[in-house]
Tab-separated table of C-alpha atoms in Angstrom:
chain	number	residue	atom	x	y	z
U	6	MET	CA	-0.039	0.086	-0.102
U	7	ASP	CA	1.206	3.488	-0.662
U	8	ALA	CA	2.735	4.864	2.407
U	9	ALA	CA	1.106	8.159	2.036
U	10	VAL	CA	-2.371	6.764	1.612
U	11	HIS	CA	-1.689	4.557	4.847
U	12	ARG	CA	-0.846	7.754	6.772
U	13	ALA	CA	-3.808	9.429	5.414
U	14	ILE	CA	-6.009	6.691	6.498
U	15	ASP	CA	-4.374	6.519	9.883
U	16	ALA	CA	-4.886	10.181	10.407
U	17	VAL	CA	-8.536	10.204	9.374
U	18	TRP	CA	-9.292	7.338	11.440
U	19	ARG	CA	-7.746	8.919	14.589
U	20	ILE	CA	-9.861	12.008	13.993
U	21	GLU	CA	-13.181	10.349	12.949
U	22	ALA	CA	-13.235	7.121	14.904
U	23	ALA	CA	-15.066	8.493	17.900
U	24	ARG	CA	-17.791	10.254	15.811
U	25	ILE	CA	-18.369	7.242	13.707
U	26	ILE	CA	-18.633	4.784	16.533
U	27	ALA	CA	-20.836	7.076	18.489
U	28	HIS	CA	-23.180	7.615	15.682
U	29	VAL	CA	-23.460	4.071	14.692
U	30	ALA	CA	-23.862	2.966	18.499
U	31	ARG	CA	-27.024	5.183	18.485
U	32	LEU	CA	-28.408	3.012	15.611
U	33	VAL	CA	-27.426	-0.401	16.812
U	34	ARG	CA	-27.431	0.447	20.543
U	35	ASP	CA	-24.325	-1.671	21.427
U	36	VAL	CA	-20.834	-0.094	21.462
U	37	GLY	CA	-18.963	-3.339	20.832
U	38	VAL	CA	-21.227	-4.009	17.599
U	39	ALA	CA	-20.720	-0.266	16.703
U	40	GLU	CA	-16.827	-0.540	16.798
U	41	GLU	CA	-16.901	-3.729	14.759
U	42	LEU	CA	-19.036	-1.875	12.019
U	43	ALA	CA	-16.778	1.092	12.198
U	44	GLN	CA	-13.761	-1.116	11.765
U	45	ASP	CA	-15.463	-2.819	8.836
U	46	ALA	CA	-15.635	0.727	7.236
U	47	LEU	CA	-12.016	1.183	7.904
U	48	VAL	CA	-11.209	-2.010	6.195
U	49	ALA	CA	-13.227	-0.975	3.154
U	50	ALA	CA	-11.161	2.240	3.029
U	51	LEU	CA	-7.939	0.206	3.123
U	52	GLU	CA	-9.250	-1.676	0.196
U	53	HIS	CA	-10.551	1.162	-1.907
U	54	TRP	CA	-8.576	4.243	-1.381
U	55	PRO	CA	-5.083	2.834	-2.625
U	56	SER	CA	-6.464	2.363	-6.051
U	57	GLY	CA	-9.197	4.978	-6.166
U	58	GLY	CA	-7.518	7.635	-4.239
U	59	VAL	CA	-8.549	9.325	-0.958
U	60	PRO	CA	-11.959	10.861	-1.305
U	61	ASP	CA	-12.459	14.685	-0.934
U	62	ASN	CA	-14.115	14.245	2.286
U	63	PRO	CA	-12.670	10.942	3.884
U	64	GLY	CA	-14.556	11.345	7.008
U	65	ALA	CA	-17.878	11.451	5.401
U	66	TRP	CA	-16.831	8.556	3.180
U	67	LEU	CA	-16.096	6.437	6.411
U	68	MET	CA	-19.372	7.564	8.126
U	69	THR	CA	-21.396	6.632	5.067
U	70	ALA	CA	-19.752	3.121	4.710
U	71	ALA	CA	-20.395	2.493	8.528
U	72	LYS	CA	-23.908	3.482	8.204
U	73	ARG	CA	-24.414	1.237	5.373
U	74	ARG	CA	-23.127	-1.597	7.377
U	75	ALA	CA	-25.327	-0.545	10.454
U	76	LEU	CA	-28.283	-0.803	8.167
U	77	ASP	CA	-27.416	-4.228	6.967
U	78	HIS	CA	-26.842	-5.251	10.582
U	79	LEU	CA	-30.259	-3.947	11.615
U	80	ARG	CA	-31.993	-5.657	8.782
U	81	GLN	CA	-30.345	-9.008	9.361
U	82	HIS	CA	-31.195	-8.945	13.119
U	83	ALA	CA	-34.710	-7.777	12.433
U	84	LEU	CA	-35.087	-11.074	10.437
U	85	HIS	CA	-33.525	-13.153	13.098
U	86	ALA	CA	-35.768	-12.777	16.146
U	87	ARG	CA	-33.353	-14.926	18.219
U	88	LYS	CA	-30.748	-12.086	18.199
U	89	ARG	CA	-33.228	-9.360	19.353
U	90	GLU	CA	-31.673	-9.124	22.876
U	91	GLN	CA	-28.164	-8.804	21.404
U	92	ILE	CA	-28.960	-5.426	19.732
U	93	GLY	CA	-31.156	-4.101	22.480
U	94	LEU	CA	-34.015	-3.235	19.982
U	95	ASP	CA	-37.767	-3.787	20.880
U	96	LEU	CA	-38.478	-5.653	17.495
U	97	ASP	CA	-41.788	-6.703	18.484
U	98	ALA	CA	-42.708	-3.026	18.186
U	99	LEU	CA	-41.603	-2.889	14.672
U	100	GLY	CA	-44.494	-5.066	13.516
U	101	ALA	CA	-44.595	-7.252	10.333
U	102	HIS	CA	-42.828	-4.962	8.022
U	103	VAL	CA	-39.644	-4.976	9.556
U	104	ALA	CA	-37.145	-3.946	6.906
U	105	PRO	CA	-38.818	-0.566	5.911
U	106	ASP	CA	-39.374	0.351	9.584
U	107	VAL	CA	-35.548	-0.188	10.274
U	108	ALA	CA	-34.935	1.907	7.362
U	109	ASP	CA	-37.145	4.625	8.809
U	110	VAL	CA	-35.168	4.489	12.157
U	111	PHE	CA	-31.930	4.683	10.267
U	112	GLU	CA	-33.092	7.656	8.233
U	113	ALA	CA	-34.334	9.443	11.464
U	114	ALA	CA	-30.704	9.282	12.798
U	115	ARG	CA	-29.269	12.448	11.400
U	116	ASP	CA	-25.808	13.505	11.470
U	117	ASP	CA	-26.635	16.688	13.060
U	118	ASP	CA	-26.895	14.811	16.395
U	119	ILE	CA	-23.181	13.806	16.342
U	120	GLY	CA	-22.523	15.940	19.337
U	121	ASP	CA	-25.144	14.147	21.343
U	122	ASP	CA	-23.891	10.917	20.041
U	123	LEU	CA	-20.377	11.646	21.279
U	124	LEU	CA	-21.702	12.641	24.666
U	125	ARG	CA	-23.758	9.270	24.991
U	126	LEU	CA	-20.434	7.376	23.963
U	127	VAL	CA	-18.641	9.156	26.710
U	128	PHE	CA	-21.119	8.340	29.402
U	129	THR	CA	-21.362	4.671	28.043
U	130	ALA	CA	-17.526	3.980	27.914
U	131	CYS	CA	-17.222	5.382	31.551
U	132	HIS	CA	-20.152	3.732	32.954
U	133	PRO	CA	-19.670	2.677	36.698
U	134	VAL	CA	-20.680	-0.840	36.010
U	135	LEU	CA	-16.987	-1.109	34.606
U	136	SER	CA	-13.927	-1.273	36.569
U	137	THR	CA	-11.787	1.684	36.507
U	138	ASP	CA	-9.186	-0.107	34.394
U	139	ALA	CA	-11.807	-1.125	32.030
U	140	ARG	CA	-13.147	2.423	31.649
U	141	VAL	CA	-9.798	3.733	31.026
U	142	ALA	CA	-9.083	1.254	28.224
U	143	LEU	CA	-12.464	1.415	26.622
U	144	THR	CA	-12.401	5.172	26.464
U	145	LEU	CA	-8.981	5.391	24.811
U	146	ARG	CA	-10.090	2.754	22.447
U	147	LEU	CA	-13.419	4.249	21.521
U	148	LEU	CA	-12.930	7.929	21.915
U	149	GLY	CA	-9.253	8.217	21.593
U	150	GLY	CA	-9.037	5.973	18.548
U	151	LEU	CA	-5.990	4.397	20.078
U	152	THR	CA	-4.988	0.829	19.034
U	153	THR	CA	-4.780	-1.969	21.599
U	154	GLY	CA	-1.002	-1.945	21.229
U	155	GLU	CA	-0.826	1.806	21.707
U	156	ILE	CA	-2.677	1.583	25.051
U	157	ALA	CA	-0.679	-1.340	26.243
U	158	ARG	CA	2.485	0.494	25.555
U	159	ALA	CA	1.267	3.706	27.376
U	160	PHE	CA	0.329	1.850	30.401
U	161	LEU	CA	3.179	-0.714	30.311
U	162	THR	CA	0.746	-3.438	30.245
U	163	PRO	CA	0.847	-6.665	28.015
U	164	GLU	CA	-1.257	-6.219	24.845
U	165	PRO	CA	-3.371	-9.323	25.594
U	166	THR	CA	-4.473	-7.931	28.870
U	167	ILE	CA	-5.521	-4.741	27.379
U	168	ALA	CA	-7.333	-6.546	24.606
U	169	GLN	CA	-9.224	-8.878	26.976
U	170	ARG	CA	-9.949	-5.766	29.234
U	171	ILE	CA	-11.610	-4.125	26.275
U	172	VAL	CA	-13.314	-7.272	25.176
U	173	ARG	CA	-14.752	-7.942	28.823
U	174	ALA	CA	-15.793	-4.168	28.990
U	175	LYS	CA	-18.002	-4.274	25.915
U	176	ARG	CA	-19.489	-7.687	26.988
U	177	THR	CA	-20.371	-6.179	30.317
U	178	LEU	CA	-22.138	-3.177	28.763
U	179	SER	CA	-24.079	-5.559	26.615
U	180	ALA	CA	-24.896	-7.942	29.403
U	181	ALA	CA	-25.872	-5.236	31.753
U	182	LYS	CA	-28.087	-3.731	28.897
U	183	VAL	CA	-26.580	-0.258	29.499
U	184	PRO	CA	-28.533	2.299	27.652
U	185	PHE	CA	-26.793	4.375	25.057
U	186	GLU	CA	-27.902	7.587	26.433
U	187	VAL	CA	-26.911	10.598	28.407
U	188	PRO	CA	-28.156	10.084	31.996
U	189	ARG	CA	-31.041	11.973	33.384
U	190	ALA	CA	-30.537	14.642	36.125
U	191	PRO	CA	-30.909	12.338	39.046
U	192	GLU	CA	-27.915	10.290	38.173
U	193	ARG	CA	-26.116	12.607	35.900
U	194	ALA	CA	-23.766	14.228	38.616
U	195	ALA	CA	-22.451	10.740	39.700
U	196	ARG	CA	-21.950	9.679	36.168
U	197	LEU	CA	-20.103	12.865	35.124
U	198	ALA	CA	-17.763	12.341	38.059
U	199	SER	CA	-16.921	8.877	36.701
U	200	VAL	CA	-16.166	10.429	33.200
U	201	LEU	CA	-14.033	13.100	34.673
U	202	GLU	CA	-12.176	10.664	36.901
U	203	VAL	CA	-11.218	8.619	33.861
U	204	ILE	CA	-9.893	11.535	32.003
U	205	TYR	CA	-7.900	12.693	34.785
U	206	LEU	CA	-6.452	9.282	35.543
U	207	VAL	CA	-5.218	9.216	31.783
U	208	PHE	CA	-3.708	12.642	32.262
U	209	ASN	CA	-2.072	11.914	35.670
U	210	GLU	CA	-0.545	8.745	34.074
U	211	GLY	CA	1.064	10.708	31.332
U	212	TYR	CA	2.026	13.582	33.628
U	213	SER	CA	3.781	11.574	36.305
U	214	ALA	CA	4.002	8.011	35.137
U	215	THR	CA	3.702	5.327	37.761
U	216	ALA	CA	6.230	3.054	36.580
U	217	GLY	CA	8.753	2.640	33.723
U	218	ASP	CA	11.765	4.439	32.507
U	219	ASP	CA	10.165	7.807	31.670
U	220	TRP	CA	8.836	10.156	34.030
U	221	MET	CA	6.165	11.562	31.679
U	222	ARG	CA	4.233	10.145	28.800
U	223	PRO	CA	3.144	13.214	26.784
U	224	ALA	CA	0.864	11.062	24.422
U	225	LEU	CA	-1.464	10.410	27.342
U	226	THR	CA	-1.596	13.908	28.619
U	227	ASP	CA	-2.250	15.131	25.194
U	228	GLU	CA	-5.130	12.563	24.682
U	229	ALA	CA	-6.591	13.402	27.990
U	230	LEU	CA	-6.504	17.084	27.278
U	231	ARG	CA	-8.252	16.510	23.878
U	232	LEU	CA	-10.986	14.532	25.491
U	233	GLY	CA	-11.532	17.112	28.162
U	234	ARG	CA	-11.697	19.848	25.549
U	235	VAL	CA	-14.056	17.874	23.514
U	236	LEU	CA	-16.329	17.062	26.626
U	237	ALA	CA	-16.307	20.860	27.520
U	238	GLY	CA	-17.707	21.452	24.145
U	239	LEU	CA	-20.379	18.779	24.545
U	240	ALA	CA	-21.367	19.874	28.099
U	241	PRO	CA	-20.694	23.625	28.107
U	242	ASP	CA	-22.827	24.177	31.345
U	243	GLU	CA	-21.080	21.680	33.466
U	244	SER	CA	-18.788	23.671	35.824
U	245	GLU	CA	-16.501	20.711	36.773
U	246	VAL	CA	-15.798	19.786	33.303
U	247	HIS	CA	-14.284	23.249	32.769
U	248	GLY	CA	-12.588	22.834	36.169
U	249	LEU	CA	-10.890	19.731	35.062
U	250	VAL	CA	-9.897	21.360	31.750
U	251	ALA	CA	-8.455	24.272	33.511
U	252	LEU	CA	-6.472	21.972	35.751
U	253	MET	CA	-5.106	19.934	32.805
U	254	GLU	CA	-4.186	23.109	30.776
U	255	ILE	CA	-2.326	24.646	33.505
U	256	GLN	CA	-0.527	21.476	34.445
U	257	ALA	CA	0.414	20.677	30.870
U	258	SER	CA	1.804	24.096	30.486
U	259	ARG	CA	4.818	22.931	32.575
U	260	MET	CA	5.531	19.788	30.686
U	261	HIS	CA	8.724	21.044	29.008
U	262	ALA	CA	10.061	22.416	32.350
U	263	ARG	CA	9.493	19.258	34.291
U	264	VAL	CA	12.614	17.493	32.905
U	265	ASP	CA	16.106	18.455	32.080
U	266	ALA	CA	18.013	17.696	29.014
U	267	GLN	CA	18.767	14.051	30.225
U	268	GLY	CA	15.058	13.488	30.948
U	269	CYS	CA	15.465	13.676	34.702
U	270	PRO	CA	12.642	15.128	36.768
U	271	VAL	CA	12.825	18.870	37.838
U	272	LEU	CA	10.486	19.705	40.870
U	273	LEU	CA	8.049	22.556	40.628
U	274	LEU	CA	10.052	25.061	42.777
U	275	ASP	CA	13.227	24.318	40.730
U	276	GLN	CA	11.659	24.797	37.203
U	277	ASP	CA	12.615	27.508	34.693
U	278	ARG	CA	9.212	29.281	34.420
U	279	SER	CA	10.187	30.794	31.235
U	280	ARG	CA	9.804	27.361	29.684
U	281	TRP	CA	6.114	27.094	30.952
U	282	ASP	CA	3.613	27.456	27.971
U	283	PRO	CA	1.844	30.863	28.166
U	284	LEU	CA	-0.898	29.818	25.639
U	285	LEU	CA	-1.803	26.850	27.866
U	286	ILE	CA	-1.741	28.942	30.927
U	287	ARG	CA	-4.206	31.348	29.413
U	288	ARG	CA	-6.399	28.688	28.258
U	289	GLY	CA	-6.346	27.169	31.546
U	290	LEU	CA	-7.233	30.576	33.393
U	291	ALA	CA	-10.009	30.998	30.873
U	292	ALA	CA	-11.557	27.589	31.633
U	293	LEU	CA	-11.259	28.223	35.364
U	294	ALA	CA	-13.083	31.641	34.938
U	295	ARG	CA	-15.778	29.790	33.018
U	296	SER	CA	-16.204	27.096	35.718
U	297	GLU	CA	-16.377	29.827	38.345
U	298	ALA	CA	-18.915	31.804	36.353
U	299	LEU	CA	-21.094	28.632	36.318
U	300	GLY	CA	-20.994	28.511	40.129
U	301	GLY	CA	-18.433	25.698	40.354
U	302	ALA	CA	-15.610	27.450	42.423
U	303	SER	CA	-16.068	24.985	45.112
U	304	GLY	CA	-15.864	21.907	42.951
U	305	PRO	CA	-12.911	19.591	43.554
U	306	TYR	CA	-11.424	20.149	40.068
U	307	ALA	CA	-12.023	23.816	40.037
U	308	LEU	CA	-10.302	24.020	43.390
U	309	GLN	CA	-7.392	21.998	42.132
U	310	ALA	CA	-7.166	24.318	39.037
U	311	ALA	CA	-7.189	27.322	41.304
U	312	LEU	CA	-4.148	25.838	43.228
U	313	ALA	CA	-2.406	25.283	39.691
U	314	ALA	CA	-3.314	28.815	38.917
U	315	CYS	CA	-1.535	30.220	42.038
U	316	HIS	CA	1.541	28.719	40.802
U	317	ALA	CA	0.976	30.011	37.228
U	318	ARG	CA	0.458	33.448	38.295
U	319	ALA	CA	3.705	33.485	40.213
U	320	ARG	CA	6.551	34.760	38.040
U	321	HIS	CA	9.139	33.334	40.310
U	322	ALA	CA	9.002	30.598	42.913
U	323	ASP	CA	9.390	33.208	45.719
U	324	ASP	CA	6.221	34.965	44.416
U	325	THR	CA	4.014	31.948	45.286
U	326	ASP	CA	1.200	32.866	47.590
U	327	TRP	CA	1.484	29.909	49.990
U	328	GLU	CA	-1.134	31.081	52.424
U	329	GLN	CA	-3.570	31.321	49.636
U	330	ILE	CA	-2.640	27.778	48.601
U	331	VAL	CA	-3.049	26.458	52.116
U	332	ALA	CA	-6.673	28.094	52.163
U	333	LEU	CA	-7.477	26.349	48.914
U	334	TYR	CA	-6.235	23.017	50.203
U	335	ASP	CA	-8.346	23.526	53.309
U	336	ALA	CA	-11.563	23.929	50.913
U	337	LEU	CA	-10.301	21.016	48.957
U	338	ALA	CA	-10.238	18.909	52.121
U	339	GLN	CA	-13.808	19.821	52.833
U	340	VAL	CA	-15.241	18.709	49.472
U	341	ALA	CA	-12.868	15.813	48.635
U	342	PRO	CA	-11.045	14.778	51.725
U	343	SER	CA	-8.121	12.284	51.140
U	344	PRO	CA	-4.736	11.519	52.696
U	345	VAL	CA	-3.069	12.657	49.622
U	346	VAL	CA	-4.773	16.136	49.763
U	347	GLU	CA	-3.602	16.357	53.264
U	348	LEU	CA	-0.078	15.468	52.418
U	349	ASN	CA	0.015	18.158	49.667
U	350	ARG	CA	-1.610	20.598	52.313
U	351	ALA	CA	1.406	19.715	54.514
U	352	VAL	CA	3.841	20.845	51.774
U	353	ALA	CA	1.986	24.088	51.443
U	354	VAL	CA	1.809	24.688	55.295
U	355	GLY	CA	5.541	23.998	55.466
U	356	MET	CA	6.251	26.741	52.719
U	357	ALA	CA	3.856	29.089	54.413
U	358	PHE	CA	4.491	28.692	57.980
U	359	GLY	CA	7.680	26.712	58.288
U	360	PRO	CA	9.115	23.180	57.860
U	361	ALA	CA	8.257	22.231	61.542
U	362	ALA	CA	4.650	22.939	61.004
U	363	GLY	CA	4.501	20.893	57.814
U	364	LEU	CA	6.398	18.058	59.448
U	365	GLU	CA	3.722	17.819	62.228
U	366	ILE	CA	1.119	17.128	59.754
U	367	VAL	CA	3.098	14.537	57.761
U	368	ASP	CA	3.912	12.718	60.987
U	369	ALA	CA	0.126	12.549	61.806
U	370	LEU	CA	-0.300	10.930	58.278
U	371	ALA	CA	2.341	8.358	58.557
U	372	ALA	CA	0.126	5.645	60.163
U	373	ASP	CA	-2.514	6.120	57.509
U	374	PRO	CA	-2.678	2.693	55.598
U	375	ALA	CA	-3.570	4.496	52.464
U	376	LEU	CA	-0.152	6.035	52.328
U	377	ALA	CA	1.774	2.910	53.304
U	378	ARG	CA	3.190	2.328	49.874
U	379	TYR	CA	2.815	6.044	48.665
U	380	HIS	CA	6.549	7.022	48.007
U	381	TRP	CA	5.675	10.842	48.227
U	382	LEU	CA	5.075	10.444	52.021
U	383	PRO	CA	8.633	9.698	52.824
U	384	SER	CA	9.800	12.053	50.124
U	385	VAL	CA	7.822	15.051	51.390
U	386	ARG	CA	9.130	14.159	55.130
U	387	GLY	CA	12.639	13.979	53.825
U	388	ASP	CA	12.290	17.561	52.289
U	389	LEU	CA	10.959	18.914	55.446
U	390	LEU	CA	13.602	17.153	57.612
U	391	ALA	CA	16.273	18.482	55.361
U	392	LYS	CA	14.900	22.160	55.651
U	393	LEU	CA	15.113	21.521	59.396
U	394	GLY	CA	18.798	20.649	59.047
U	395	ARG	CA	18.221	16.915	60.142
U	396	ARG	CA	20.292	15.530	57.189
U	397	ALA	CA	20.695	11.901	58.327
U	398	GLU	CA	16.919	11.525	58.950
U	399	ALA	CA	16.162	13.173	55.534
U	400	GLN	CA	18.540	10.959	53.668
U	401	ALA	CA	16.897	7.803	55.190
U	402	GLU	CA	13.451	9.070	54.091
U	403	PHE	CA	14.545	9.723	50.598
U	404	GLN	CA	16.180	6.219	50.375
U	405	ARG	CA	12.896	4.819	51.654
U	406	ALA	CA	10.963	6.751	49.054
U	407	ALA	CA	13.413	5.520	46.441
U	408	ASP	CA	12.787	2.075	47.280
U	409	MET	CA	9.014	2.452	46.983
U	410	THR	CA	8.670	3.991	43.581
U	411	LEU	CA	8.348	1.953	40.389
U	412	ASN	CA	9.441	4.758	38.113
U	413	ALA	CA	13.128	4.712	37.230
U	414	ARG	CA	13.481	8.427	36.773
U	415	GLU	CA	11.952	9.171	40.229
U	416	ARG	CA	14.051	6.525	41.708
U	417	GLU	CA	17.303	8.326	40.282
U	418	MET	CA	16.086	11.674	41.571
U	419	LEU	CA	15.347	10.318	45.034
U	420	LEU	CA	18.551	8.329	45.296
U	421	ALA	CA	20.486	11.551	44.313
U	422	ARG	CA	18.789	13.392	47.173
U	423	ALA	CA	19.569	10.608	49.592
U	424	THR	CA	23.231	11.010	48.942
U	425	GLN	CA	23.453	14.774	49.292
U	426	ARG	CA	25.477	16.091	52.189
């Protein structure tokens, strides 16, 4: 196959896959079947475009091909009543003249509902009936257009494991008869929280990888940010969506400053802020303002974005308003209490009121089982001890943190701190 055509197909598929799967899923009411039909359309492109050329509107070509396959699928299943449950259609209501009625249903599914279809797909892929790992994998597959291999490499997981995870997720959605719809008001907040959790998990794994040789995986942060922006466009009145986008935009602005020339981590207070991306900061601050205008200033993602904004507004590390950051962590602890939030608050307290005050909070957290294998606990403790001049104790804490982390770059950084005199 001509390499240029292959690249064109790959690029179009990455852009259009989510729209096509979402639209077809509304027709067949099964995301697993929808993905298969969309893949059939992709195969058709691989067969026809090398000889016939890439069409003027390749996305529309793929959509039309997928819809034709969806219509064939609906007609076939309308004629085989034994598969009615599989596609989730009430075929009894279609009456005796099934095929024309199916065509009417198909004709009624207009392309101008694509935005709603994408939102339905987001909520379906992130349905709480699925495990967190399954939601992440399915979201990247259906909405991100990533291949199984790409997802596996991003999360350092064997490809067969990811493949099985995706297969089981689609089977679970089908078996649970999860409706392909945007949830109604009573459950929308909880379902939206599940969606935001998945997107932020993907972002965080890219921003600070839990394992492997690289501290960051930009492909994941880029994909999470793209999904967040798409979701903000689909749900413009949801304040926490804008809060999450604000948080990711501002955090992503630091990516180039978070590693040195050798790829080693550079901590926030040591970063060259001239390397922060001003465009992403402006976009993040605008998204935060939008969230606050919608009444979401006290939402957990908006509060975290406000914390990130405090750092973004400080031209130099010494300009940071640490007392304001402590106040924001106090507010965050009220709406989303967790040991990790309290540990981050301890860092801010240490900066605002002295390392002894921060160490007192950290020592109170030491017995929390949720932090038993969390390497940032001894790392933070080591930093506070070092500031108090207790070098031997600090070195022991940095060594303990290095022994806990699964990320090679973090381990190198912590070991270096453990040997400092």
